[in-house]
């Protein structure tokens, strides 16, 4: 990254600025329905349960966590691809959650998404040119040959293949098309939903570099959804860790990886193998017990307590606190903007130990 | 099978499982796909051999061939042999081969749902596996299934044994599949991307389980994966595959600290690292892997290689010893790669 | 960089997978192997279709059958209704290629007329049940909720009826005639098409490219017509093509039972029925064999073509 991209965090410079994206208490519940003719609601899957997030202009915030933690749902609720149950999303001063159908369509110009699976995110019956032109047509802008060829050039594809169908491209090339669709018409904010996890190792780096270059050139703001923490450490300015629908820790990148405070973050980071055999031999893994609980019926108090390695070491009265009292996001660590939702948060080095 | 009959006490000690000059080709409309083209490797008791490669490198095909899972036609096997304890597997009668597969050699797949039958109870499937290869009563087999489920760390095995695969979570299914693979105490476990579909914390659980089982039973593990982090943590020796061939082979330390093939070098340079604050910029390998139906002539990697010269073109480089006893690479420019890697590391 | 001077390699080395804008020919696209330069979607479909030999053979026969049906008034040697009581049950050969029936009508002319009838009923049934099924299935799938409940429970009711009994009931209600038979077959055929369509829509509605279309502001109407229908309709279309054969058999079964077409119509099922009556007479088996063979052939060739269509319509298959 270059100097053009501001360093993340809530430093003094940031505090004075308005965030590009502000997410307040975002909630998304999915009703569980049952019935033959008319469905009755018999429960709620609490996929996202009160997420707060700030993303500053030109910054990359990563939302990480394991499958089912609600990170993708959060992203889709922010973009209103899923209708949020509650909460507020403000993009560059515009309250997205309050927009009517027509205004929302206009607002889509400013907020875009790149999908995980390049094989599923392009309509197999449309040519690349049709796929890219569609956006201009829908959002009311002239499109001509040059528009498309410039766009393809920006993402490193040659124009002469614009009239081919997606299946004629490799995974990496399709992802470039997906990126081209997202950056067309200069959006302000882009959700990157696991954009490299379906790609081969040697291709991942190409796409990561492309995303970084585009951010520099176009001043884009990214929300990067990922489960691969190595890529996150490379690309993100700030990282939020999610577990069972809530953010459990949020910090600037180096703070999060080098000085994690939440027991889940620590377990997550320690579980990621590092391509360095000598380092791996001396690293200790925190192996979590069991599986993620059912989000339709999450544990009381701290949601992580059923799998928490620290919980086991606590005294009975401390354990009762975990069971009864949901932990808020406490300020932790020495640097501002580092928060963890654990009553007993403490630093533990896990990357190199 | 009893162990003693298989061991040749007179000759030199043979590796537990050996693949020699294996070629697996597929005839297609678009030409012959050389999925595996002259691959040799071996693995011993208690050892973990990793076969690393990207999609389409042919990394899974040799393991599938060992288990007889490659249908022929369309596949042809122009050359190669597979030895279990020095005895040729391919020259045995079909029935004996089948007996060895599943009992002596077992496989763990990426997607447990493809290996577990959705309409049968998990416990019954494991018991069935036991009874296929051992002459035991239904009751004994069921008891064994119960023990196995406990051994692979499934809580409440007595309840779980009577459940169906869809009632298991992803990590639990993977454990159940491992239990099934262990049903007949195999000497070799072939694990094809065993954790790719799983979350990292679950991956850590499963890999810890495999490590423990290996320690207890002295099993040989062939770990087929694209994940260099997993390889660095769990492999003793590593074969790097590209376009159907092994391009570099060595210990984990040799591969990660002194790579001698330009492709290995490229892979390591393109990786983001979780233990390093933001690197200046990732160094991708340019281009994309070739189709196995049209592998470039000469060194298959040369069109994407930053070290390539005319010397790479005339023929396919052979796997040659570089430094160390077991370290070999199929690269004309292995010396230049070594120098470049040292420079990069010291930077 | 590319060292192979082979023009095919150059042609397929199309895209450049590199942020560094490397020149063309850098790396051959793996999925492009053996492909020549660009090509239309239809050329591609035709190429895939031709690979299926059975489908090609089926297509040839289908074309011949359609030509014969169209030319029936011209090439028919006799009027299929003309009786000749002086020349009944004539064996094949001579003036009558396939012999004559108990009323002295020319069997070959009857078969040709029956072919015309069968294809007409088959095609109209397919079009009718596909139109109805696709519309209602799409409505159920995309709208969900009450529409879904209504459509699906209706299909349940229709599918619960044994096919022939249902058809007999409908024909009895509407009266005798070819048109009535088509109505009956459409009424009984659309639920399967609707269910298929609904399943497709439900799957595609959640697909990433539909989400992508919404992310760039596409309206519901556009998403359904442009993104969902073209991808959802293919399995329904293939099913409907197979259903042509089913309709042919169904009409023949009805006619065999004496339901549907007027009794004296030269229809294959009627012809078999009348042929069976002569089965005791030695050497007259041809009377039921020829129309039976015609039904088998027609059903089979449409199934073969449907099979070929499945391969050719799938852009992922190459």
mmCIF file of N, CA, C and O in Angstrom, chain B residues 17 38 42 56-57 61 76 119 171 182 205 216-217 219 236 257 261 263 276 280 311 336 340:
data_model
loop_
_atom_site.group_PDB
_atom_site.id
_atom_site.type_symbol
_atom_site.label_atom_id
_atom_site.label_comp_id
_atom_site.label_asym_id
_atom_site.label_seq_id
_atom_site.Cartn_x
_atom_site.Cartn_y
_atom_site.Cartn_z
ATOM 1 N N UNK B 17 4.821 -47.753 1.473
ATOM 2 C CA UNK B 17 4.035 -47.577 0.248
ATOM 3 C C UNK B 17 4.884 -46.814 -0.749
ATOM 4 O O UNK B 17 5.482 -45.785 -0.415
ATOM 5 N N UNK B 38 4.614 -39.559 -14.856
ATOM 6 C CA UNK B 38 5.921 -39.993 -14.367
ATOM 7 C C UNK B 38 6.187 -39.517 -12.953
ATOM 8 O O UNK B 38 7.107 -38.752 -12.721
ATOM 9 N N UNK B 42 7.417 -42.220 -2.089
ATOM 10 C CA UNK B 42 7.209 -43.302 -1.137
ATOM 11 C C UNK B 42 7.006 -42.712 0.235
ATOM 12 O O UNK B 42 7.361 -41.556 0.491
ATOM 13 N N UNK B 56 -5.665 -28.791 -10.696
ATOM 14 C CA UNK B 56 -5.202 -29.191 -12.009
ATOM 15 C C UNK B 56 -3.734 -29.573 -12.065
ATOM 16 O O UNK B 56 -3.172 -29.745 -13.130
ATOM 17 N N UNK B 57 -3.084 -29.716 -10.900
ATOM 18 C CA UNK B 57 -1.678 -30.123 -10.930
ATOM 19 C C UNK B 57 -1.569 -31.645 -10.922
ATOM 20 O O UNK B 57 -0.493 -32.187 -11.095
ATOM 21 N N UNK B 61 -4.449 -37.382 -8.086
ATOM 22 C CA UNK B 61 -4.678 -38.524 -8.975
ATOM 23 C C UNK B 61 -3.860 -39.755 -8.567
ATOM 24 O O UNK B 61 -4.349 -40.879 -8.650
ATOM 25 N N UNK B 76 -5.961 -44.215 -18.881
ATOM 26 C CA UNK B 76 -5.019 -45.269 -19.248
ATOM 27 C C UNK B 76 -3.802 -45.108 -18.343
ATOM 28 O O UNK B 76 -3.534 -44.014 -17.843
ATOM 29 N N UNK B 119 -28.319 -42.304 3.748
ATOM 30 C CA UNK B 119 -29.498 -43.053 4.204
ATOM 31 C C UNK B 119 -29.175 -44.115 5.257
ATOM 32 O O UNK B 119 -30.055 -44.812 5.708
ATOM 33 N N UNK B 171 -17.417 -30.577 11.047
ATOM 34 C CA UNK B 171 -16.246 -31.116 11.720
ATOM 35 C C UNK B 171 -16.501 -32.529 12.235
ATOM 36 O O UNK B 171 -15.647 -33.400 12.160
ATOM 37 N N UNK B 182 -10.285 -45.491 9.790
ATOM 38 C CA UNK B 182 -9.448 -46.215 10.750
ATOM 39 C C UNK B 182 -10.006 -47.591 11.079
ATOM 40 O O UNK B 182 -9.384 -48.352 11.808
ATOM 41 N N UNK B 205 -8.537 -28.737 15.132
ATOM 42 C CA UNK B 205 -9.001 -29.939 15.846
ATOM 43 C C UNK B 205 -8.697 -31.205 15.049
ATOM 44 O O UNK B 205 -8.163 -32.180 15.570
ATOM 45 N N UNK B 216 -0.083 -42.629 17.962
ATOM 46 C CA UNK B 216 -0.539 -43.855 18.618
ATOM 47 C C UNK B 216 -0.331 -45.085 17.750
ATOM 48 O O UNK B 216 -0.030 -46.162 18.240
ATOM 49 N N UNK B 217 -0.562 -44.947 16.458
ATOM 50 C CA UNK B 217 -0.627 -46.122 15.597
ATOM 51 C C UNK B 217 0.535 -46.233 14.621
ATOM 52 O O UNK B 217 0.586 -47.171 13.832
ATOM 53 N N UNK B 219 0.960 -44.649 11.940
ATOM 54 C CA UNK B 219 0.407 -44.666 10.587
ATOM 55 C C UNK B 219 1.221 -43.745 9.675
ATOM 56 O O UNK B 219 1.736 -42.729 10.122
ATOM 57 N N UNK B 236 6.404 -33.951 7.128
ATOM 58 C CA UNK B 236 7.828 -34.234 7.286
ATOM 59 C C UNK B 236 8.545 -34.005 5.963
ATOM 60 O O UNK B 236 9.557 -33.331 5.884
ATOM 61 N N UNK B 257 12.867 -23.268 3.392
ATOM 62 C CA UNK B 257 13.995 -22.364 3.641
ATOM 63 C C UNK B 257 15.033 -22.367 2.521
ATOM 64 O O UNK B 257 15.837 -21.456 2.434
ATOM 65 N N UNK B 261 13.311 -24.910 -6.861
ATOM 66 C CA UNK B 261 12.570 -24.841 -8.124
ATOM 67 C C UNK B 261 11.879 -23.488 -8.210
ATOM 68 O O UNK B 261 11.345 -22.986 -7.214
ATOM 69 N N UNK B 263 9.141 -22.639 -9.376
ATOM 70 C CA UNK B 263 7.716 -22.629 -9.028
ATOM 71 C C UNK B 263 7.529 -22.569 -7.515
ATOM 72 O O UNK B 263 6.717 -21.799 -7.002
ATOM 73 N N UNK B 276 3.606 -11.471 9.620
ATOM 74 C CA UNK B 276 4.358 -10.280 9.235
ATOM 75 C C UNK B 276 3.397 -9.130 8.995
ATOM 76 O O UNK B 276 2.358 -9.321 8.377
ATOM 77 N N UNK B 280 5.380 -5.086 1.483
ATOM 78 C CA UNK B 280 5.262 -4.011 0.509
ATOM 79 C C UNK B 280 4.220 -4.382 -0.537
ATOM 80 O O UNK B 280 3.266 -3.663 -0.781
ATOM 81 N N UNK B 311 17.451 -22.329 -22.192
ATOM 82 C CA UNK B 311 17.878 -23.633 -21.683
ATOM 83 C C UNK B 311 16.691 -24.446 -21.147
ATOM 84 O O UNK B 311 16.785 -25.654 -20.985
ATOM 85 N N UNK B 336 20.322 -20.413 -9.505
ATOM 86 C CA UNK B 336 19.866 -19.024 -9.506
ATOM 87 C C UNK B 336 18.683 -18.836 -8.564
ATOM 88 O O UNK B 336 18.567 -17.801 -7.915
ATOM 89 N N UNK B 340 18.540 -16.225 -5.485
ATOM 90 C CA UNK B 340 17.471 -15.236 -5.426
ATOM 91 C C UNK B 340 16.691 -15.347 -4.123
ATOM 92 O O UNK B 340 16.319 -14.336 -3.519
#
